[in-house]
mmCIF file of C-alpha atoms in Angstrom:
data_model
loop_
_atom_site.group_PDB
_atom_site.id
_atom_site.type_symbol
_atom_site.label_atom_id
_atom_site.label_comp_id
_atom_site.label_asym_id
_atom_site.label_seq_id
_atom_site.Cartn_x
_atom_site.Cartn_y
_atom_site.Cartn_z
ATOM 1 C CA MET A 9 48.836 -5.424 86.295
ATOM 2 C CA THR A 10 49.082 -8.970 87.587
ATOM 3 C CA ALA A 11 48.858 -12.158 85.725
ATOM 4 C CA ALA A 12 45.539 -12.757 87.791
ATOM 5 C CA ALA A 13 44.221 -9.393 86.276
ATOM 6 C CA LEU A 14 44.708 -10.372 82.877
ATOM 7 C CA GLY A 15 42.698 -13.416 83.314
ATOM 8 C CA LEU A 16 45.322 -16.112 83.455
ATOM 9 C CA VAL A 17 44.591 -18.978 85.855
ATOM 10 C CA LEU A 18 48.113 -20.618 87.039
ATOM 11 C CA THR A 19 47.543 -23.107 89.600
ATOM 12 C CA SER A 20 50.494 -24.001 91.426
ATOM 13 C CA THR A 21 51.363 -27.561 92.301
ATOM 14 C CA VAL A 22 54.546 -26.948 94.353
ATOM 15 C CA GLN A 23 55.382 -26.275 98.044
ATOM 16 C CA ALA A 24 57.188 -23.269 99.362
ATOM 17 C CA GLY A 25 60.894 -24.103 99.615
ATOM 18 C CA ASP A 26 60.854 -25.746 96.441
ATOM 19 C CA PRO A 27 63.108 -24.445 93.644
ATOM 20 C CA ALA A 28 59.984 -24.545 91.437
ATOM 21 C CA VAL A 29 58.214 -22.106 93.482
ATOM 22 C CA GLU A 30 61.011 -19.420 92.680
ATOM 23 C CA CYS A 31 60.604 -20.066 89.141
ATOM 24 C CA GLU A 32 56.847 -19.829 89.036
ATOM 25 C CA THR A 33 57.001 -16.693 91.234
ATOM 26 C CA LYS A 34 59.201 -15.107 88.744
ATOM 27 C CA LYS A 35 57.166 -16.325 85.756
ATOM 28 C CA LEU A 36 54.213 -14.734 87.176
ATOM 29 C CA LYS A 37 55.919 -11.261 87.886
ATOM 30 C CA GLU A 38 57.228 -11.396 84.127
ATOM 31 C CA SER A 39 53.736 -12.032 82.990
ATOM 32 C CA GLY A 40 52.439 -9.215 84.817
ATOM 33 C CA THR A 41 55.118 -6.824 83.680
ATOM 34 C CA TYR A 42 54.685 -7.872 80.134
ATOM 35 C CA GLY A 43 50.981 -7.180 80.066
ATOM 36 C CA LYS A 44 51.677 -3.636 81.859
ATOM 37 C CA CYS A 45 54.287 -3.241 79.041
ATOM 38 C CA ARG A 46 51.793 -3.861 76.329
ATOM 39 C CA LEU A 47 48.867 -1.666 77.859
ATOM 40 C CA LYS A 48 51.429 1.241 78.151
ATOM 41 C CA ALA A 49 52.585 0.918 74.553
ATOM 42 C CA GLU A 50 48.559 1.053 73.736
ATOM 43 C CA ALA A 51 48.389 4.119 75.781
ATOM 44 C CA LYS A 52 51.291 5.756 74.138
ATOM 45 C CA GLY A 53 49.859 4.728 70.693
ATOM 46 C CA VAL A 54 46.330 6.334 71.589
ATOM 47 C CA LYS A 55 48.098 9.672 72.718
ATOM 48 C CA LYS A 56 50.277 9.822 69.482
ATOM 49 C CA ALA A 57 47.393 8.514 67.366
ATOM 50 C CA GLU A 58 49.419 5.744 65.876
ATOM 51 C CA PRO A 59 49.538 1.986 66.053
ATOM 52 C CA ALA A 60 51.231 0.713 69.324
ATOM 53 C CA ASN A 61 54.663 -0.735 69.078
ATOM 54 C CA TYR A 62 55.243 -3.836 71.151
ATOM 55 C CA THR A 63 59.030 -4.518 69.952
ATOM 56 C CA LYS A 64 60.628 -3.675 73.331
ATOM 57 C CA CYS A 65 58.040 -5.380 75.334
ATOM 58 C CA ASP A 66 58.476 -8.708 73.145
ATOM 59 C CA GLU A 67 62.328 -8.552 73.283
ATOM 60 C CA LYS A 68 62.524 -7.915 76.993
ATOM 61 C CA PHE A 69 59.843 -10.452 77.887
ATOM 62 C CA GLY A 70 61.515 -12.957 75.782
ATOM 63 C CA GLU A 71 64.903 -12.336 77.336
ATOM 64 C CA LYS A 72 63.635 -12.425 81.094
ATOM 65 C CA TRP A 73 61.591 -15.511 80.647
ATOM 66 C CA ASP A 74 64.409 -17.364 78.790
ATOM 67 C CA LYS A 75 66.608 -16.194 81.662
ATOM 68 C CA VAL A 76 64.230 -17.503 84.330
ATOM 69 C CA GLU A 77 63.962 -20.852 82.741
ATOM 70 C CA GLY A 78 67.717 -21.027 82.361
ATOM 71 C CA LYS A 79 68.595 -20.351 85.743
ATOM 72 C CA ALA A 80 66.183 -22.901 87.208
ATOM 73 C CA GLY A 81 67.689 -25.706 85.314
ATOM 74 C CA GLY A 82 64.454 -27.391 84.339
ATOM 75 C CA THR A 83 63.092 -27.234 87.898
ATOM 76 C CA CYS A 84 60.011 -24.996 86.760
ATOM 77 C CA PRO A 85 56.464 -26.557 87.030
ATOM 78 C CA THR A 86 56.388 -25.844 83.240
ATOM 79 C CA ASN A 87 59.038 -25.210 80.720
ATOM 80 C CA GLU A 88 59.427 -23.954 77.026
ATOM 81 C CA ASP A 89 56.059 -22.255 77.496
ATOM 82 C CA ARG A 90 57.010 -18.724 76.591
ATOM 83 C CA THR A 91 55.212 -18.593 73.305
ATOM 84 C CA GLY A 92 51.853 -19.889 74.863
ATOM 85 C CA ILE A 93 51.905 -17.676 77.724
ATOM 86 C CA GLN A 94 52.956 -14.669 75.586
ATOM 87 C CA GLY A 95 50.075 -15.346 73.317
ATOM 88 C CA GLU A 96 47.558 -15.601 76.144
ATOM 89 C CA ILE A 97 48.696 -12.254 77.728
ATOM 90 C CA THR A 98 48.563 -10.629 74.300
ATOM 91 C CA VAL A 99 45.077 -11.702 73.900
ATOM 92 C CA HIS A 100 43.698 -10.413 77.295
ATOM 93 C CA ALA A 101 45.657 -7.194 77.073
ATOM 94 C CA ASP A 102 44.391 -6.359 73.451
ATOM 95 C CA ARG A 103 40.899 -7.145 74.818
ATOM 96 C CA ILE A 104 41.321 -4.577 77.599
ATOM 97 C CA ALA A 105 42.456 -1.925 75.030
ATOM 98 C CA TRP A 106 39.554 -2.795 72.819
ATOM 99 C CA LEU A 107 36.954 -2.430 75.545
ATOM 100 C CA LEU A 108 38.454 0.830 76.653
ATOM 101 C CA SER A 109 38.424 2.196 73.069
ATOM 102 C CA GLY A 110 34.549 2.578 73.193
ATOM 103 C CA GLU A 111 34.300 0.101 70.089
ATOM 104 C CA ALA A 112 32.680 -2.464 72.197
ATOM 105 C CA THR A 113 29.425 -1.078 71.509
ATOM 106 C CA ALA A 114 30.008 -2.251 67.755
ATOM 107 C CA PRO A 115 31.481 -5.546 67.891
ATOM 108 C CA PRO A 116 32.744 -7.248 64.776
ATOM 109 C CA SER A 117 31.324 -10.229 63.439
ATOM 110 C CA CYS A 118 31.997 -13.066 65.743
ATOM 111 C CA PRO A 119 33.313 -16.558 64.316
ATOM 112 C CA THR A 120 31.000 -19.533 64.931
ATOM 113 C CA SER A 121 33.415 -22.242 63.743
ATOM 114 C CA PHE A 122 37.186 -23.040 63.141
ATOM 115 C CA SER A 123 37.006 -22.260 59.553
ATOM 116 C CA ASP A 124 36.526 -18.462 60.663
ATOM 117 C CA VAL A 125 39.630 -16.569 61.387
ATOM 118 C CA CYS A 126 40.531 -16.076 64.999
ATOM 119 C CA GLU A 127 43.072 -14.187 66.772
ATOM 120 C CA SER A 128 44.735 -16.971 68.738
ATOM 121 C CA PHE A 129 44.213 -20.473 70.252
ATOM 122 C CA ASN A 130 44.220 -21.712 73.685
ATOM 123 C CA ILE A 131 44.165 -25.259 75.229
ATOM 124 C CA GLN A 132 42.034 -25.795 78.079
ATOM 125 C CA SER A 133 41.753 -28.937 80.465
ATOM 126 C CA GLY A 134 38.382 -30.758 80.699
ATOM 127 C CA PRO A 135 37.149 -33.579 82.628
ATOM 128 C CA GLY A 136 37.809 -36.014 79.487
ATOM 129 C CA GLY A 137 41.016 -34.488 78.389
ATOM 130 C CA PHE A 138 41.640 -31.320 76.449
ATOM 131 C CA ARG A 139 39.845 -29.099 74.297
ATOM 132 C CA LEU A 140 41.222 -26.278 71.749
ATOM 133 C CA CYS A 141 39.496 -23.199 71.748
ATOM 134 C CA CYS A 142 39.709 -20.314 69.195
ATOM 135 C CA VAL A 143 40.194 -16.926 70.675
ATOM 136 C CA PRO A 144 38.126 -14.356 68.807
ATOM 137 C CA PRO A 145 38.602 -10.582 68.641
ATOM 138 C CA GLY A 146 36.958 -8.350 71.260
ATOM 139 C CA THR A 147 34.420 -9.812 73.481
ATOM 140 C CA CYS A 148 33.336 -12.414 71.000
ATOM 141 C CA ALA A 149 32.484 -15.943 72.813
ATOM 142 C CA GLU A 150 35.442 -18.622 72.381
ATOM 143 C CA VAL A 151 34.725 -21.375 69.862
ATOM 144 C CA CYS A 152 35.957 -24.651 71.171
ATOM 145 C CA MET A 153 36.417 -28.181 70.077
ATOM 146 C CA GLY A 154 36.658 -31.105 72.356
ATOM 147 C CA SER A 155 36.650 -30.845 76.174
ATOM 148 C CA ALA A 156 35.136 -33.781 78.104
ATOM 149 C CA SER A 157 34.063 -37.153 77.236
ATOM 150 C CA THR A 158 30.208 -37.191 77.881
ATOM 151 C CA SER A 159 28.502 -39.764 80.030
ATOM 152 C CA THR A 160 25.137 -41.297 79.259
ATOM 153 C CA THR A 161 23.278 -43.356 82.136
ATOM 154 C CA THR A 162 21.003 -46.311 81.266
ATOM 155 C CA THR A 163 18.912 -47.868 83.839
ATOM 156 C CA THR A 164 17.303 -51.354 83.638
ATOM 157 C CA SER A 165 14.897 -53.006 86.136
ATOM 158 C CA MET A 166 14.384 -56.737 86.914
ATOM 159 C CA THR A 167 11.410 -57.751 88.848
ATOM 160 C CA THR A 168 11.026 -61.452 90.526
ATOM 161 C CA SER A 169 8.595 -62.626 92.678
ATOM 162 C CA THR A 170 10.412 -61.770 95.826
ATOM 163 C CA THR A 171 12.798 -58.890 94.864
ATOM 164 C CA THR A 172 13.318 -55.950 92.408
ATOM 165 C CA THR A 173 16.966 -55.374 91.264
ATOM 166 C CA SER A 174 18.056 -52.311 89.527
ATOM 167 C CA THR A 175 21.216 -52.243 87.430
ATOM 168 C CA THR A 176 22.865 -48.888 86.415
ATOM 169 C CA THR A 177 25.238 -48.938 83.441
ATOM 170 C CA THR A 178 27.399 -45.955 82.632
ATOM 171 C CA THR A 179 28.711 -45.551 79.066
ATOM 172 C CA THR A 180 31.420 -43.103 78.316
ATOM 173 C CA LEU A 181 31.045 -41.827 74.690
ATOM 174 C CA ARG A 182 34.272 -40.800 73.081
ATOM 175 C CA GLN A 183 34.177 -37.852 70.788
ATOM 176 C CA LEU A 184 35.804 -38.622 67.384
ATOM 177 C CA CYS A 185 39.065 -37.007 66.354
ATOM 178 C CA GLY A 186 38.340 -34.264 63.972
ATOM 179 C CA HIS A 187 34.434 -34.493 64.675
ATOM 180 C CA ASP A 188 34.074 -32.152 67.499
ATOM 181 C CA GLU A 189 37.334 -33.316 69.271
ATOM 182 C CA VAL A 190 41.154 -32.289 68.840
ATOM 183 C CA CYS A 191 43.526 -34.814 67.517
ATOM 184 C CA THR A 192 46.597 -36.065 69.538
ATOM 185 C CA VAL A 193 49.944 -36.256 67.777
ATOM 186 C CA PHE A 194 53.172 -37.520 69.363
ATOM 187 C CA VAL A 195 56.462 -38.675 68.365
ATOM 188 C CA THR A 196 57.218 -42.180 69.558
ATOM 189 C CA SER A 197 59.660 -42.687 72.792
ATOM 190 C CA THR A 198 61.665 -45.319 70.931
ATOM 191 C CA GLY A 199 63.313 -45.533 67.745
ATOM 192 C CA TYR A 200 63.097 -48.284 65.114
ATOM 193 C CA THR A 201 65.144 -49.219 62.118
ATOM 194 C CA GLY A 202 63.593 -48.626 58.558
ATOM 195 C CA ASP A 203 62.397 -52.240 58.476
ATOM 196 C CA LEU A 204 59.222 -51.641 60.336
ATOM 197 C CA GLY A 205 57.370 -54.413 58.691
ATOM 198 C CA GLY A 206 55.107 -52.117 56.358
ATOM 199 C CA LEU A 207 52.449 -49.691 57.161
ATOM 200 C CA ALA A 208 50.157 -51.948 59.085
ATOM 201 C CA ALA A 209 53.144 -52.805 61.536
ATOM 202 C CA ALA A 210 53.937 -49.090 62.028
ATOM 203 C CA ASP A 211 50.459 -48.437 62.867
ATOM 204 C CA SER A 212 50.578 -51.080 65.515
ATOM 205 C CA ILE A 213 53.628 -49.542 66.990
ATOM 206 C CA CYS A 214 51.872 -46.224 67.325
ATOM 207 C CA GLY A 215 48.871 -47.934 68.722
ATOM 208 C CA GLN A 216 50.989 -49.763 71.387
ATOM 209 C CA HIS A 217 53.055 -46.482 72.371
ATOM 210 C CA ALA A 218 49.582 -44.778 72.797
ATOM 211 C CA SER A 219 48.122 -47.723 74.815
ATOM 212 C CA ASP A 220 51.025 -47.829 76.939
ATOM 213 C CA ALA A 221 50.464 -43.946 77.672
ATOM 214 C CA GLY A 222 46.626 -44.398 78.160
ATOM 215 C CA LEU A 223 45.878 -42.385 74.982
ATOM 216 C CA ASP A 224 42.700 -42.990 73.066
ATOM 217 C CA GLY A 225 42.866 -44.193 69.582
ATOM 218 C CA PRO A 226 43.361 -45.520 66.932
ATOM 219 C CA PHE A 227 46.502 -44.064 65.757
ATOM 220 C CA VAL A 228 48.345 -44.219 62.486
ATOM 221 C CA ALA A 229 52.189 -43.509 61.726
ATOM 222 C CA TRP A 230 52.816 -40.526 59.430
ATOM 223 C CA LEU A 231 54.543 -42.480 56.758
ATOM 224 C CA SER A 232 54.207 -42.553 52.926
ATOM 225 C CA THR A 233 55.168 -45.662 50.667
ATOM 226 C CA SER A 234 55.546 -45.869 46.924
ATOM 227 C CA THR A 235 51.580 -46.125 46.645
ATOM 228 C CA VAL A 236 50.274 -44.290 49.522
ATOM 229 C CA ASN A 237 50.497 -40.628 50.828
ATOM 230 C CA ALA A 238 50.633 -40.114 54.373
ATOM 231 C CA VAL A 239 48.205 -37.276 54.098
ATOM 232 C CA ASP A 240 45.590 -39.593 52.711
ATOM 233 C CA ARG A 241 45.597 -41.891 55.627
ATOM 234 C CA LEU A 242 44.088 -39.185 58.072
ATOM 235 C CA ASP A 243 40.431 -38.419 57.865
ATOM 236 C CA PRO A 244 39.997 -35.251 55.769
ATOM 237 C CA ALA A 245 38.172 -33.980 58.770
ATOM 238 C CA SER A 246 41.030 -34.374 61.008
ATOM 239 C CA GLY A 247 42.289 -31.472 63.245
ATOM 240 C CA PRO A 248 42.886 -29.367 64.940
ATOM 241 C CA PHE A 249 46.161 -31.245 65.942
ATOM 242 C CA HIS A 250 48.017 -30.989 69.268
ATOM 243 C CA THR A 251 50.632 -32.880 71.439
ATOM 244 C CA PRO A 252 49.314 -35.198 74.109
ATOM 245 C CA THR A 253 47.602 -33.833 77.421
ATOM 246 C CA GLY A 254 49.987 -32.419 79.935
ATOM 247 C CA CYS A 255 52.245 -30.964 77.230
ATOM 248 C CA ALA A 256 49.482 -29.815 74.892
ATOM 249 C CA SER A 257 50.632 -27.493 72.325
ATOM 250 C CA LEU A 258 48.804 -26.458 68.968
ATOM 251 C CA LEU A 259 50.421 -28.132 65.840
ATOM 252 C CA ALA A 260 47.859 -27.104 63.034
ATOM 253 C CA VAL A 261 44.464 -26.281 62.930
ATOM 254 C CA ASP A 262 43.263 -28.715 60.143
ATOM 255 C CA LEU A 263 44.644 -30.835 57.612
ATOM 256 C CA THR A 264 45.376 -27.992 55.277
ATOM 257 C CA ASP A 265 47.439 -26.182 57.729
ATOM 258 C CA LEU A 266 49.334 -29.490 58.609
ATOM 259 C CA THR A 267 50.427 -29.666 55.054
ATOM 260 C CA ASP A 268 51.185 -25.995 54.239
ATOM 261 C CA GLY A 269 54.842 -26.379 55.036
ATOM 262 C CA THR A 270 54.912 -25.031 58.509
ATOM 263 C CA LEU A 271 53.652 -26.137 61.917
ATOM 264 C CA THR A 272 52.395 -23.738 64.583
ATOM 265 C CA ASN A 273 54.825 -25.526 67.119
ATOM 266 C CA PRO A 274 57.098 -28.754 66.415
ATOM 267 C CA ILE A 275 55.949 -32.139 67.326
ATOM 268 C CA LEU A 276 58.428 -32.356 69.964
ATOM 269 C CA PHE A 277 56.882 -34.446 72.660
ATOM 270 C CA ASP A 278 56.461 -38.212 72.815
ATOM 271 C CA GLU A 279 53.343 -40.175 74.239
ATOM 272 C CA GLN A 280 54.471 -39.577 77.745
ATOM 273 C CA CYS A 281 55.252 -35.977 77.307
ATOM 274 C CA GLY A 282 58.784 -36.498 77.225
ATOM 275 C CA THR A 283 61.036 -34.107 74.974
ATOM 276 C CA ARG A 284 62.388 -35.848 71.899
ATOM 277 C CA GLU A 285 64.800 -33.831 69.613
ATOM 278 C CA VAL A 286 65.122 -36.675 67.115
ATOM 279 C CA ASN A 287 65.009 -37.793 63.331
ATOM 280 C CA VAL A 288 61.715 -39.140 62.442
ATOM 281 C CA TRP A 289 61.049 -41.709 59.618
ATOM 282 C CA THR A 290 58.546 -40.101 57.305
ATOM 283 C CA GLY A 291 59.086 -40.706 53.539
ATOM 284 C CA THR A 292 56.897 -37.768 53.017
ATOM 285 C CA SER A 293 57.084 -34.161 51.459
ATOM 286 C CA PRO A 294 55.611 -31.438 53.100
ATOM 287 C CA ASP A 295 52.306 -31.325 51.431
ATOM 288 C CA GLY A 296 51.788 -34.824 52.904
ATOM 289 C CA THR A 297 52.346 -36.683 49.627
ATOM 290 C CA VAL A 298 54.990 -39.628 49.003
ATOM 291 C CA SER A 299 58.565 -38.136 48.519
ATOM 292 C CA GLY A 300 60.570 -39.152 45.411
ATOM 293 C CA LEU A 301 63.277 -40.051 47.723
ATOM 294 C CA ASP A 302 63.907 -43.561 49.190
ATOM 295 C CA LYS A 303 61.365 -45.187 51.777
ATOM 296 C CA CYS A 304 63.526 -48.166 53.044
ATOM 297 C CA GLY A 305 61.697 -50.447 50.628
ATOM 298 C CA ASP A 306 58.363 -49.140 51.641
ATOM 299 C CA TRP A 307 59.632 -49.673 55.215
ATOM 300 C CA THR A 308 60.653 -53.322 54.831
ATOM 301 C CA THR A 309 64.326 -53.453 54.658
ATOM 302 C CA THR A 310 67.511 -52.680 56.343
ATOM 303 C CA LEU A 311 69.868 -53.818 53.492
ATOM 304 C CA ASP A 312 73.285 -52.181 53.091
ATOM 305 C CA PHE A 313 73.105 -48.751 51.789
ATOM 306 C CA ALA A 314 69.361 -48.676 51.732
ATOM 307 C CA VAL A 315 68.085 -45.109 52.743
ATOM 308 C CA GLY A 316 64.854 -43.566 53.967
ATOM 309 C CA LEU A 317 63.644 -39.993 54.078
ATOM 310 C CA ALA A 318 63.250 -38.492 57.703
ATOM 311 C CA GLY A 319 62.243 -35.325 59.434
ATOM 312 C CA ARG A 320 62.947 -33.643 62.571
ATOM 313 C CA SER A 321 60.832 -33.476 65.592
ATOM 314 C CA TYR A 322 62.381 -30.153 66.924
ATOM 315 C CA ASP A 323 61.830 -28.194 63.445
ATOM 316 C CA ASP A 324 58.341 -26.397 62.566
ATOM 317 C CA ASP A 325 59.341 -25.614 58.810
ATOM 318 C CA VAL A 326 59.339 -28.123 56.089
ATOM 319 C CA THR A 327 62.146 -30.135 57.578
ATOM 320 C CA TRP A 328 59.476 -31.536 60.248
ATOM 321 C CA THR A 329 58.735 -34.244 57.617
ATOM 322 C CA TYR A 330 61.453 -33.567 54.815
ATOM 323 C CA HIS A 331 64.993 -33.159 56.283
ATOM 324 C CA GLY A 332 67.163 -35.693 54.459
ATOM 325 C CA THR A 333 67.872 -39.353 53.864
ATOM 326 C CA THR A 334 69.521 -41.575 56.512
ATOM 327 C CA LEU A 335 70.543 -45.192 56.579
ATOM 328 C CA CYS A 336 67.707 -47.793 57.222
ATOM 329 C CA GLN A 337 69.816 -49.435 59.581
ATOM 330 C CA ASN A 338 69.720 -46.534 61.766
ATOM 331 C CA PRO A 339 66.935 -46.549 64.456
ATOM 332 C CA HIS A 340 64.505 -43.337 64.328
ATOM 333 C CA GLU A 341 61.289 -42.527 65.686
ATOM 334 C CA LEU A 342 57.829 -42.169 64.086
ATOM 335 C CA TYR A 343 55.218 -39.531 64.300
ATOM 336 C CA CYS A 344 51.703 -41.026 65.358
ATOM 337 C CA PHE A 345 48.474 -39.383 64.558
ATOM 338 C CA GLU A 346 45.067 -39.902 66.138
ATOM 339 C CA GLN A 347 42.276 -41.062 63.670
#
């Protein structure tokens, strides 16, 4: 079974002869092999009347995918995408097995919103950016948030004694983060000492980074002070959260998911989609509230021995926001969340 047969659309942006071609070709072959392996496991399970065992498929796919990327040395059109591709193949292979089982005549209840349970998620490109789609079981339709900006056209006419002039104005309406739109999150590409000038100044830093990358805003820094919780600085309707277009990966479905102690993927990318494995100022506990540890005088000091709590951008457990304290004199990055 090829990747195309599984419903994956992978568009090549490289030319023959480029090292990236070889990597892309190998990834396509491994994708097809993995899909075939899962369906063979399904067939074996049906024959023995027992649950399918995908362990060998998963292990072999992971080993070969990492080997392909390692050998390519960063020349692949996309990198570090094994989890996302594996999830896509899994969904499509499972749907094929479900359709062949005969159960398709009585599909399960289909979700209608992100509050319903979905099997997995995928991120799709749209005219105005990216949208996040919930992939439900069986033949249920996807439930999506975001997609394109929408345009409305207003035409006004002005008539004089000699001529008639028509003026057409096109206005792009931006969908609000958390209100039928996914929310972008990134780590800054530059580090700053703990003396950020306070929360407002930190938000301005995030805004500048976003503006330089052409990202819509506004953005706020994921920071807590002695009187303000980072989670309270976000709209309760915020989410789903993902990294920027071009390196989009799901972080959390909603605010509750964001503050449950784990992320779906680390906040590993900056505003330009550069990989940033760094310490990040937070002052924030895993539940989004202010930490009892120091916060560089509420982000206004670099005095000797002053410290602040930081997280790690390459972690997806509690340490993404709550790793340990570091001297405020040291430069560290910020997490920036779209509002």
